[in-house]
mmCIF file of C-alpha atoms in Angstrom:
data_model
loop_
_atom_site.group_PDB
_atom_site.id
_atom_site.type_symbol
_atom_site.label_atom_id
_atom_site.label_comp_id
_atom_site.label_asym_id
_atom_site.label_seq_id
_atom_site.Cartn_x
_atom_site.Cartn_y
_atom_site.Cartn_z
ATOM 1 C CA MET A 1 -1.084 13.145 -22.010
ATOM 2 C CA LYS A 2 -0.285 16.611 -20.807
ATOM 3 C CA ALA A 3 2.364 19.139 -21.694
ATOM 4 C CA PRO A 4 5.270 19.552 -19.285
ATOM 5 C CA ALA A 5 4.097 20.962 -15.973
ATOM 6 C CA ARG A 6 7.420 22.541 -15.046
ATOM 7 C CA GLU A 7 10.892 22.985 -16.420
ATOM 8 C CA GLU A 8 14.037 23.782 -14.511
ATOM 9 C CA GLY A 9 17.747 23.980 -15.086
ATOM 10 C CA GLN A 10 20.239 22.086 -12.999
ATOM 11 C CA GLY A 11 23.565 20.291 -13.268
ATOM 12 C CA PRO A 12 27.198 21.034 -12.621
ATOM 13 C CA GLU A 13 28.198 21.530 -16.236
ATOM 14 C CA GLY A 14 25.469 23.977 -17.192
ATOM 15 C CA ALA A 15 21.733 23.852 -17.329
ATOM 16 C CA ILE A 16 20.008 20.531 -17.786
ATOM 17 C CA ARG A 17 16.380 20.981 -18.683
ATOM 18 C CA ILE A 18 13.988 18.804 -16.761
ATOM 19 C CA ALA A 19 10.398 18.727 -17.941
ATOM 20 C CA THR A 20 7.845 17.212 -15.587
ATOM 21 C CA SER A 21 4.950 15.595 -17.420
ATOM 22 C CA ARG A 22 2.027 13.377 -16.607
ATOM 23 C CA VAL A 23 0.545 10.492 -18.575
ATOM 24 C CA ARG A 24 -2.891 9.072 -17.951
ATOM 25 C CA GLY A 25 -3.010 5.430 -16.977
ATOM 26 C CA GLN A 26 -5.715 3.135 -15.679
ATOM 27 C CA GLY A 27 -7.198 4.790 -12.590
ATOM 28 C CA GLY A 28 -5.043 7.929 -12.548
ATOM 29 C CA GLU A 29 -1.896 9.603 -13.789
ATOM 30 C CA VAL A 30 1.805 8.815 -13.601
ATOM 31 C CA GLU A 31 4.231 11.714 -13.247
ATOM 32 C CA ALA A 32 7.706 11.667 -14.817
ATOM 33 C CA ASP A 33 10.742 13.898 -15.129
ATOM 34 C CA ILE A 34 12.225 13.904 -18.627
ATOM 35 C CA ALA A 35 15.724 15.381 -18.919
ATOM 36 C CA GLY A 36 18.352 15.744 -21.576
ATOM 37 C CA GLY A 37 17.504 14.835 -25.119
ATOM 38 C CA LEU A 38 17.641 12.191 -27.780
ATOM 39 C CA HIS A 39 21.219 11.925 -29.083
ATOM 40 C CA ALA A 40 22.354 9.809 -32.043
ATOM 41 C CA GLY A 41 23.891 6.568 -30.844
ATOM 42 C CA LYS A 42 22.843 7.153 -27.200
ATOM 43 C CA VAL A 43 20.013 5.011 -25.910
ATOM 44 C CA PRO A 44 17.662 6.681 -23.409
ATOM 45 C CA LEU A 45 17.739 5.589 -19.755
ATOM 46 C CA LEU A 46 14.524 5.029 -17.803
ATOM 47 C CA LEU A 47 14.817 4.845 -13.989
ATOM 48 C CA LEU A 48 12.320 2.988 -11.779
ATOM 49 C CA HIS A 49 12.468 3.442 -7.992
ATOM 50 C CA GLY A 50 11.705 0.874 -5.286
ATOM 51 C CA TRP A 51 8.925 0.697 -2.674
ATOM 52 C CA THR A 52 7.805 3.841 -0.909
ATOM 53 C CA LEU A 53 10.308 5.961 -2.788
ATOM 54 C CA ASP A 54 9.826 8.346 -5.698
ATOM 55 C CA ARG A 55 11.667 9.715 -8.708
ATOM 56 C CA ARG A 56 13.559 12.272 -6.624
ATOM 57 C CA MET A 57 15.916 9.533 -5.492
ATOM 58 C CA TRP A 58 17.400 9.553 -9.017
ATOM 59 C CA SER A 59 18.332 13.277 -9.091
ATOM 60 C CA GLN A 60 22.089 12.591 -9.030
ATOM 61 C CA GLN A 61 21.822 10.069 -11.860
ATOM 62 C CA VAL A 62 19.600 12.384 -13.903
ATOM 63 C CA SER A 63 22.180 15.165 -13.528
ATOM 64 C CA ALA A 64 25.061 12.818 -14.378
ATOM 65 C CA PHE A 65 23.548 11.314 -17.534
ATOM 66 C CA ALA A 66 21.189 13.952 -18.998
ATOM 67 C CA GLY A 67 24.033 15.831 -20.673
ATOM 68 C CA GLU A 68 24.636 12.914 -22.976
ATOM 69 C CA ARG A 69 21.299 11.145 -23.341
ATOM 70 C CA LEU A 70 17.602 11.275 -22.592
ATOM 71 C CA VAL A 71 16.915 10.296 -18.965
ATOM 72 C CA ILE A 72 13.453 9.564 -17.598
ATOM 73 C CA ALA A 73 12.609 9.091 -13.924
ATOM 74 C CA LEU A 74 8.987 8.367 -13.118
ATOM 75 C CA ASP A 75 6.919 8.090 -9.968
ATOM 76 C CA ARG A 76 5.503 4.587 -10.013
ATOM 77 C CA ARG A 77 1.836 3.960 -9.282
ATOM 78 C CA GLY A 78 0.963 4.708 -5.664
ATOM 79 C CA CYS A 79 4.183 6.666 -5.076
ATOM 80 C CA GLY A 80 5.334 10.262 -5.213
ATOM 81 C CA ALA A 81 3.167 12.610 -7.266
ATOM 82 C CA SER A 82 1.502 9.859 -9.318
ATOM 83 C CA SER A 83 -2.221 9.556 -8.693
ATOM 84 C CA ALA A 84 -2.623 6.136 -10.295
ATOM 85 C CA PRO A 85 -3.173 3.463 -7.591
ATOM 86 C CA PRO A 86 -0.654 0.633 -7.126
ATOM 87 C CA ASP A 87 -1.221 -2.005 -9.812
ATOM 88 C CA PHE A 88 1.854 -4.043 -10.766
ATOM 89 C CA PRO A 89 0.424 -5.540 -14.001
ATOM 90 C CA ARG A 90 -0.282 -2.036 -15.393
ATOM 91 C CA GLU A 91 3.184 -0.613 -14.724
ATOM 92 C CA SER A 92 4.597 -1.974 -17.964
ATOM 93 C CA ASP A 93 1.928 0.059 -19.813
ATOM 94 C CA ASP A 94 2.964 3.126 -17.809
ATOM 95 C CA VAL A 95 6.593 2.706 -18.878
ATOM 96 C CA ALA A 96 5.542 2.444 -22.533
ATOM 97 C CA ALA A 97 3.318 5.541 -22.229
ATOM 98 C CA VAL A 98 6.126 7.587 -20.680
ATOM 99 C CA LEU A 99 8.530 6.464 -23.430
ATOM 100 C CA ASP A 100 5.928 7.519 -26.019
ATOM 101 C CA LEU A 101 5.539 10.923 -24.352
ATOM 102 C CA ALA A 102 9.322 11.422 -24.410
ATOM 103 C CA GLY A 103 9.522 10.393 -28.080
ATOM 104 C CA ALA A 104 11.759 7.437 -27.262
ATOM 105 C CA GLU A 105 11.459 4.271 -29.345
ATOM 106 C CA LYS A 106 13.328 2.172 -26.758
ATOM 107 C CA ALA A 107 15.343 2.553 -23.575
ATOM 108 C CA VAL A 108 17.601 0.849 -21.102
ATOM 109 C CA VAL A 109 15.320 0.274 -18.116
ATOM 110 C CA LEU A 110 16.834 0.269 -14.611
ATOM 111 C CA GLY A 111 14.667 -1.281 -11.907
ATOM 112 C CA MET A 112 15.618 -0.837 -8.268
ATOM 113 C CA SER A 113 14.406 -3.353 -5.688
ATOM 114 C CA GLN A 114 10.767 -4.321 -6.337
ATOM 115 C CA ALA A 115 10.813 -2.245 -9.540
ATOM 116 C CA GLY A 116 13.140 -4.902 -10.959
ATOM 117 C CA ARG A 117 9.987 -6.922 -11.520
ATOM 118 C CA VAL A 118 8.534 -4.000 -13.476
ATOM 119 C CA ALA A 119 11.696 -3.729 -15.590
ATOM 120 C CA ALA A 120 11.645 -7.489 -16.265
ATOM 121 C CA ALA A 121 7.938 -7.477 -17.143
ATOM 122 C CA PHE A 122 8.422 -4.549 -19.513
ATOM 123 C CA ALA A 123 11.412 -6.242 -21.196
ATOM 124 C CA LEU A 124 9.495 -9.499 -21.633
ATOM 125 C CA ALA A 125 6.300 -7.867 -22.898
ATOM 126 C CA ARG A 126 7.975 -5.227 -25.066
ATOM 127 C CA SER A 127 11.356 -6.569 -26.111
ATOM 128 C CA SER A 128 11.396 -4.342 -29.203
ATOM 129 C CA ARG A 129 11.299 -1.278 -26.923
ATOM 130 C CA THR A 130 13.973 -2.555 -24.552
ATOM 131 C CA ALA A 131 17.639 -1.831 -25.298
ATOM 132 C CA GLY A 132 18.751 -3.356 -21.998
ATOM 133 C CA VAL A 133 17.739 -3.986 -18.408
ATOM 134 C CA VAL A 134 19.671 -3.172 -15.235
ATOM 135 C CA PHE A 135 18.603 -4.744 -11.940
ATOM 136 C CA GLN A 136 19.696 -3.096 -8.703
ATOM 137 C CA GLY A 137 18.845 -5.035 -5.540
ATOM 138 C CA ALA A 138 15.944 -6.790 -7.306
ATOM 139 C CA ARG A 139 14.387 -10.094 -6.260
ATOM 140 C CA LEU A 140 14.066 -12.250 -9.362
ATOM 141 C CA GLY A 141 13.717 -15.909 -10.177
ATOM 142 C CA SER A 142 12.351 -18.382 -7.632
ATOM 143 C CA VAL A 143 12.509 -15.780 -4.861
ATOM 144 C CA ALA A 144 10.284 -13.381 -6.833
ATOM 145 C CA ALA A 145 7.934 -16.211 -7.847
ATOM 146 C CA ALA A 146 7.269 -16.934 -4.162
ATOM 147 C CA ALA A 147 6.544 -13.262 -3.385
ATOM 148 C CA PRO A 148 2.910 -12.199 -3.076
ATOM 149 C CA ALA A 149 1.485 -10.645 -6.230
ATOM 150 C CA ASP A 150 -0.231 -7.807 -4.364
ATOM 151 C CA ILE A 151 2.360 -5.989 -2.312
ATOM 152 C CA PRO A 152 0.650 -3.483 0.015
ATOM 153 C CA ILE A 153 2.561 -0.451 -1.268
ATOM 154 C CA ALA A 154 -0.023 2.026 0.032
ATOM 155 C CA ASP A 155 0.397 0.557 3.544
ATOM 156 C CA TYR A 156 4.199 0.954 3.311
ATOM 157 C CA VAL A 157 3.871 4.535 2.075
ATOM 158 C CA GLY A 158 1.541 5.340 4.982
ATOM 159 C CA LEU A 159 3.963 3.919 7.525
ATOM 160 C CA VAL A 160 6.878 5.868 6.048
ATOM 161 C CA ARG A 161 4.885 9.114 5.985
ATOM 162 C CA ALA A 162 3.935 8.514 9.627
ATOM 163 C CA GLY A 163 7.616 8.102 10.521
ATOM 164 C CA ARG A 164 7.184 4.415 11.390
ATOM 165 C CA LEU A 165 10.210 3.187 9.394
ATOM 166 C CA ASP A 166 11.100 0.325 11.736
ATOM 167 C CA GLU A 167 7.576 -1.072 11.451
ATOM 168 C CA MET A 168 7.656 -0.760 7.646
ATOM 169 C CA LYS A 169 11.038 -2.507 7.467
ATOM 170 C CA ALA A 170 9.791 -5.356 9.658
ATOM 171 C CA LEU A 171 6.940 -5.976 7.216
#
């Protein structure tokens, strides 16, 4: 674990401190923004983005909620500034490590799209650390069971970076 790499102030109602930190995982590091603070009676919120995206997509939500609770947005493996390679089974460990770094015992975990599977896996494996789960556009149940276990996230990221969005969407 490393100390925060950067801190900045933002937010409409005054400065919201955002500390960017990295935690070491299997094969690399996962980068996370940690904003706000631990408040009595307020459960932290951990935000997980979907395919080919990164934690920056949550900037509005971080600004909206960090004044009243701890908010964590991380770059999942293979995405954004995280150097850890894509590895779905290890993402639950990454979530736990980021919660540990932030000093959070438990959190509400929001999983967008494919990250809904990460949120569900974390909740099932670590129910004592899960205060709630929010699924946004996530494939679960029999649809998720039929999905391939190894989603080629690196291929999708490469297509997006090359500006080939239509091709990525078709896949």
